[in-house]
């Protein structure tokens, strides 16, 4: 049994994440998705709750027909202990997939095999760009799997983002 771990914040889950997971699904028997910064929500950089992100990732993954586990992981104050913290929350795995330099460094120092994936249309398939578009009233739906678009609409996510971006100052 070959399990692979894919870590991300998924604020929101987009087609870049989806392409990476499509590749990972060809390489392993089971996928573990760690939803990072699970404690964060209702912030401009982190609008969606861990539960909403679990829903986004698990709905999108139905397409690949692979057994998967979606596990929220809260941040901790001490980077040097983070990999042990992650490992205490997820099933055993033999390879981790990430392009995040800090995550690569922490996993590698812990002796975990890390594989980087190609970046797909990084200018557009990017959480920052998608949240910017949501706030600006520009089109964002074509950067996200259809099932995830439906979830964001169901939870009225764009209006939440617009509301939390407002200020009560003049
Ligand atoms: P993310 O959602 O930005 O990205 C997830 C993965 O997808 C990354 O590997 C990223 O490179 C990749 N990706 C993004 N766009 C892509 C595209 N267009 N094509 C291909 N791949 C693409 O999440 P992230 O910031 O990497 O998440 C890391 C999580 O780990 C964060 O929640 C962070 O807080 C957490 N973390 C916590 C600690 C701690 O608590 N001390 C330490 C390290 C990391």
Tab-separated table of N, CA and C in Angstrom, residues 67-136:
chain	number	residue	atom	x	y	z
A	67	UNK	N	-9.061	6.143	-3.244
A	67	UNK	CA	-9.334	6.262	-1.819
A	67	UNK	C	-8.525	7.426	-1.253
A	68	UNK	N	-9.189	8.253	-0.449
A	68	UNK	CA	-8.487	9.418	0.094
A	68	UNK	C	-8.988	9.769	1.483
A	69	UNK	N	-8.145	10.486	2.204
A	69	UNK	CA	-8.451	10.973	3.555
A	69	UNK	C	-8.193	12.473	3.527
A	70	UNK	N	-9.140	13.260	4.017
A	70	UNK	CA	-8.954	14.721	4.045
A	70	UNK	C	-8.934	15.144	5.517
A	71	UNK	N	-7.777	15.644	5.966
A	71	UNK	CA	-7.573	15.834	7.402
A	71	UNK	C	-7.135	17.265	7.726
A	72	UNK	N	-7.962	17.995	8.481
A	72	UNK	CA	-7.561	19.349	8.888
A	72	UNK	C	-6.378	19.313	9.862
A	73	UNK	N	-5.429	20.217	9.679
A	73	UNK	CA	-4.245	20.290	10.538
A	73	UNK	C	-4.038	21.745	10.963
A	74	UNK	N	-4.134	22.002	12.250
A	74	UNK	CA	-3.915	23.373	12.735
A	74	UNK	C	-2.426	23.720	12.686
A	75	UNK	N	-2.132	25.006	12.544
A	75	UNK	CA	-0.739	25.462	12.632
A	75	UNK	C	-0.264	25.368	14.081
A	76	UNK	N	1.046	25.253	14.252
A	76	UNK	CA	1.620	25.344	15.602
A	76	UNK	C	2.714	26.410	15.599
A	77	UNK	N	3.083	26.891	16.761
A	77	UNK	CA	4.014	28.023	16.885
A	77	UNK	C	5.463	27.628	16.618
A	78	UNK	N	5.742	26.329	16.511
A	78	UNK	CA	7.135	25.895	16.456
A	78	UNK	C	7.380	25.064	15.192
A	79	UNK	N	7.997	25.694	14.177
A	79	UNK	CA	8.223	25.000	12.908
A	79	UNK	C	8.996	23.696	13.090
A	80	UNK	N	9.943	23.696	14.035
A	80	UNK	CA	10.810	22.514	14.182
A	80	UNK	C	10.029	21.283	14.655
A	81	UNK	N	8.827	21.505	15.190
A	81	UNK	CA	8.018	20.361	15.659
A	81	UNK	C	6.848	20.055	14.731
A	82	UNK	N	6.714	20.832	13.669
A	82	UNK	CA	5.503	20.750	12.839
A	82	UNK	C	5.330	19.387	12.172
A	83	UNK	N	6.429	18.787	11.668
A	83	UNK	CA	6.283	17.501	10.968
A	83	UNK	C	5.762	16.422	11.932
A	84	UNK	N	6.260	16.412	13.174
A	84	UNK	CA	5.739	15.454	14.159
A	84	UNK	C	4.252	15.704	14.412
A	85	UNK	N	3.890	16.979	14.473
A	85	UNK	CA	2.481	17.354	14.669
A	85	UNK	C	1.632	16.806	13.507
A	86	UNK	N	2.105	17.027	12.267
A	86	UNK	CA	1.371	16.518	11.091
A	86	UNK	C	1.263	14.991	11.181
A	87	UNK	N	2.393	14.350	11.487
A	87	UNK	CA	2.407	12.883	11.499
A	87	UNK	C	1.485	12.296	12.568
A	88	UNK	N	1.242	13.074	13.609
A	88	UNK	CA	0.345	12.574	14.661
A	88	UNK	C	-1.117	12.639	14.227
A	89	UNK	N	-1.378	13.352	13.108
A	89	UNK	CA	-2.768	13.562	12.672
A	89	UNK	C	-3.152	12.729	11.445
A	90	UNK	N	-2.167	12.241	10.702
A	90	UNK	CA	-2.476	11.598	9.409
A	90	UNK	C	-2.059	10.120	9.418
A	91	UNK	N	-2.657	9.299	8.553
A	91	UNK	CA	-2.209	7.911	8.427
A	91	UNK	C	-0.754	7.861	7.932
A	92	UNK	N	-0.065	6.731	8.143
A	92	UNK	CA	1.314	6.624	7.656
A	92	UNK	C	1.374	6.817	6.128
A	93	UNK	N	2.453	7.444	5.673
A	93	UNK	CA	2.623	7.703	4.230
A	93	UNK	C	4.091	7.535	3.898
A	94	UNK	N	4.385	7.304	2.618
A	94	UNK	CA	5.800	7.133	2.281
A	94	UNK	C	6.366	8.224	1.393
A	95	UNK	N	5.483	9.085	0.896
A	95	UNK	CA	5.981	10.198	0.078
A	95	UNK	C	5.076	11.406	0.304
A	96	UNK	N	5.680	12.592	0.273
A	96	UNK	CA	4.889	13.820	0.420
A	96	UNK	C	5.086	14.672	-0.824
A	97	UNK	N	4.042	15.360	-1.218
A	97	UNK	CA	4.078	16.210	-2.412
A	97	UNK	C	3.830	17.655	-1.992
A	98	UNK	N	4.750	18.543	-2.348
A	98	UNK	CA	4.570	19.971	-2.071
A	98	UNK	C	5.563	20.772	-2.895
A	99	UNK	N	5.220	22.040	-3.139
A	99	UNK	CA	6.180	22.976	-3.746
A	99	UNK	C	6.510	24.103	-2.786
A	100	UNK	N	5.948	24.076	-1.600
A	100	UNK	CA	6.155	25.144	-0.630
A	100	UNK	C	7.557	24.986	-0.004
A	101	UNK	N	8.453	25.976	-0.192
A	101	UNK	CA	9.849	25.813	0.252
A	101	UNK	C	9.989	25.475	1.734
A	102	UNK	N	9.220	26.129	2.596
A	102	UNK	CA	9.321	25.832	4.040
A	102	UNK	C	8.882	24.395	4.321
A	103	UNK	N	7.812	23.979	3.671
A	103	UNK	CA	7.300	22.611	3.892
A	103	UNK	C	8.311	21.585	3.371
A	104	UNK	N	8.914	21.867	2.208
A	104	UNK	CA	9.945	20.967	1.657
A	104	UNK	C	11.092	20.836	2.663
A	105	UNK	N	11.533	21.973	3.199
A	105	UNK	CA	12.667	21.974	4.127
A	105	UNK	C	12.335	21.168	5.389
A	106	UNK	N	11.178	21.413	5.961
A	106	UNK	CA	10.821	20.740	7.229
A	106	UNK	C	10.659	19.230	7.021
A	107	UNK	N	10.014	18.841	5.922
A	107	UNK	CA	9.816	17.403	5.656
A	107	UNK	C	11.156	16.724	5.367
A	108	UNK	N	11.995	17.388	4.562
A	108	UNK	CA	13.281	16.789	4.194
A	108	UNK	C	14.156	16.613	5.432
A	109	UNK	N	14.187	17.635	6.299
A	109	UNK	CA	14.985	17.527	7.533
A	109	UNK	C	14.509	16.356	8.393
A	110	UNK	N	13.206	16.025	8.288
A	110	UNK	CA	12.657	14.913	9.076
A	110	UNK	C	12.862	13.574	8.362
A	111	UNK	N	13.561	13.599	7.215
A	111	UNK	CA	13.875	12.356	6.509
A	111	UNK	C	12.739	11.829	5.642
A	112	UNK	N	11.787	12.683	5.335
A	112	UNK	CA	10.642	12.251	4.515
A	112	UNK	C	10.928	12.542	3.038
A	113	UNK	N	10.579	11.577	2.186
A	113	UNK	CA	10.792	11.756	0.752
A	113	UNK	C	9.786	12.784	0.218
A	114	UNK	N	10.293	13.792	-0.460
A	114	UNK	CA	9.423	14.867	-0.952
A	114	UNK	C	9.517	14.932	-2.463
A	115	UNK	N	8.372	15.049	-3.093
A	115	UNK	CA	8.379	15.215	-4.551
A	115	UNK	C	7.697	16.540	-4.885
A	116	UNK	N	8.352	17.319	-5.733
A	116	UNK	CA	7.743	18.575	-6.172
A	116	UNK	C	6.993	18.315	-7.468
A	117	UNK	N	5.942	19.094	-7.676
A	117	UNK	CA	5.161	18.898	-8.895
A	117	UNK	C	5.291	20.129	-9.780
A	118	UNK	N	5.022	19.987	-11.074
A	118	UNK	CA	5.061	21.177	-11.931
A	118	UNK	C	3.971	22.165	-11.506
A	119	UNK	N	4.204	23.440	-11.755
A	119	UNK	CA	3.179	24.447	-11.457
A	119	UNK	C	2.332	24.652	-12.708
A	120	UNK	N	1.040	24.610	-12.547
A	120	UNK	CA	0.131	24.771	-13.681
A	120	UNK	C	-0.437	26.186	-13.660
A	121	UNK	N	-0.190	26.924	-14.727
A	121	UNK	CA	-0.737	28.288	-14.895
A	121	UNK	C	-0.753	29.044	-13.573
A	122	UNK	N	0.420	29.160	-12.954
A	122	UNK	CA	0.527	29.700	-11.598
A	122	UNK	C	-0.021	31.126	-11.480
A	123	UNK	N	0.026	31.918	-12.585
A	123	UNK	CA	-0.485	33.294	-12.495
A	123	UNK	C	-1.978	33.330	-12.242
A	124	UNK	N	-2.681	32.358	-12.802
A	124	UNK	CA	-4.137	32.335	-12.649
A	124	UNK	C	-4.596	31.306	-11.622
A	125	UNK	N	-3.987	30.107	-11.665
A	125	UNK	CA	-4.364	29.073	-10.702
A	125	UNK	C	-3.622	29.352	-9.405
A	126	UNK	N	-4.107	30.325	-8.693
A	126	UNK	CA	-3.458	30.795	-7.469
A	126	UNK	C	-4.543	31.317	-6.529
A	127	UNK	N	-4.480	30.900	-5.273
A	127	UNK	CA	-5.480	31.349	-4.296
A	127	UNK	C	-5.512	32.868	-4.195
A	128	UNK	N	-4.321	33.488	-4.215
A	128	UNK	CA	-4.242	34.948	-4.091
A	128	UNK	C	-4.982	35.618	-5.252
A	129	UNK	N	-4.727	35.142	-6.480
A	129	UNK	CA	-5.360	35.727	-7.656
A	129	UNK	C	-6.880	35.480	-7.635
A	130	UNK	N	-7.280	34.301	-7.221
A	130	UNK	CA	-8.716	33.986	-7.201
A	130	UNK	C	-9.438	34.852	-6.160
A	131	UNK	N	-8.839	35.019	-4.984
A	131	UNK	CA	-9.472	35.877	-3.962
A	131	UNK	C	-9.493	37.332	-4.440
A	132	UNK	N	-8.442	37.760	-5.146
A	132	UNK	CA	-8.416	39.131	-5.691
A	132	UNK	C	-9.573	39.333	-6.670
A	133	UNK	N	-9.759	38.333	-7.537
A	133	UNK	CA	-10.847	38.424	-8.509
A	133	UNK	C	-12.217	38.432	-7.825
A	134	UNK	N	-12.368	37.604	-6.816
A	134	UNK	CA	-13.646	37.569	-6.097
A	134	UNK	C	-13.969	38.950	-5.527
A	135	UNK	N	-12.952	39.589	-4.949
A	135	UNK	CA	-13.154	40.911	-4.335
A	135	UNK	C	-13.419	41.987	-5.382
A	136	UNK	N	-12.766	41.839	-6.547
A	136	UNK	CA	-12.888	42.868	-7.596
A	136	UNK	C	-14.153	42.673	-8.429
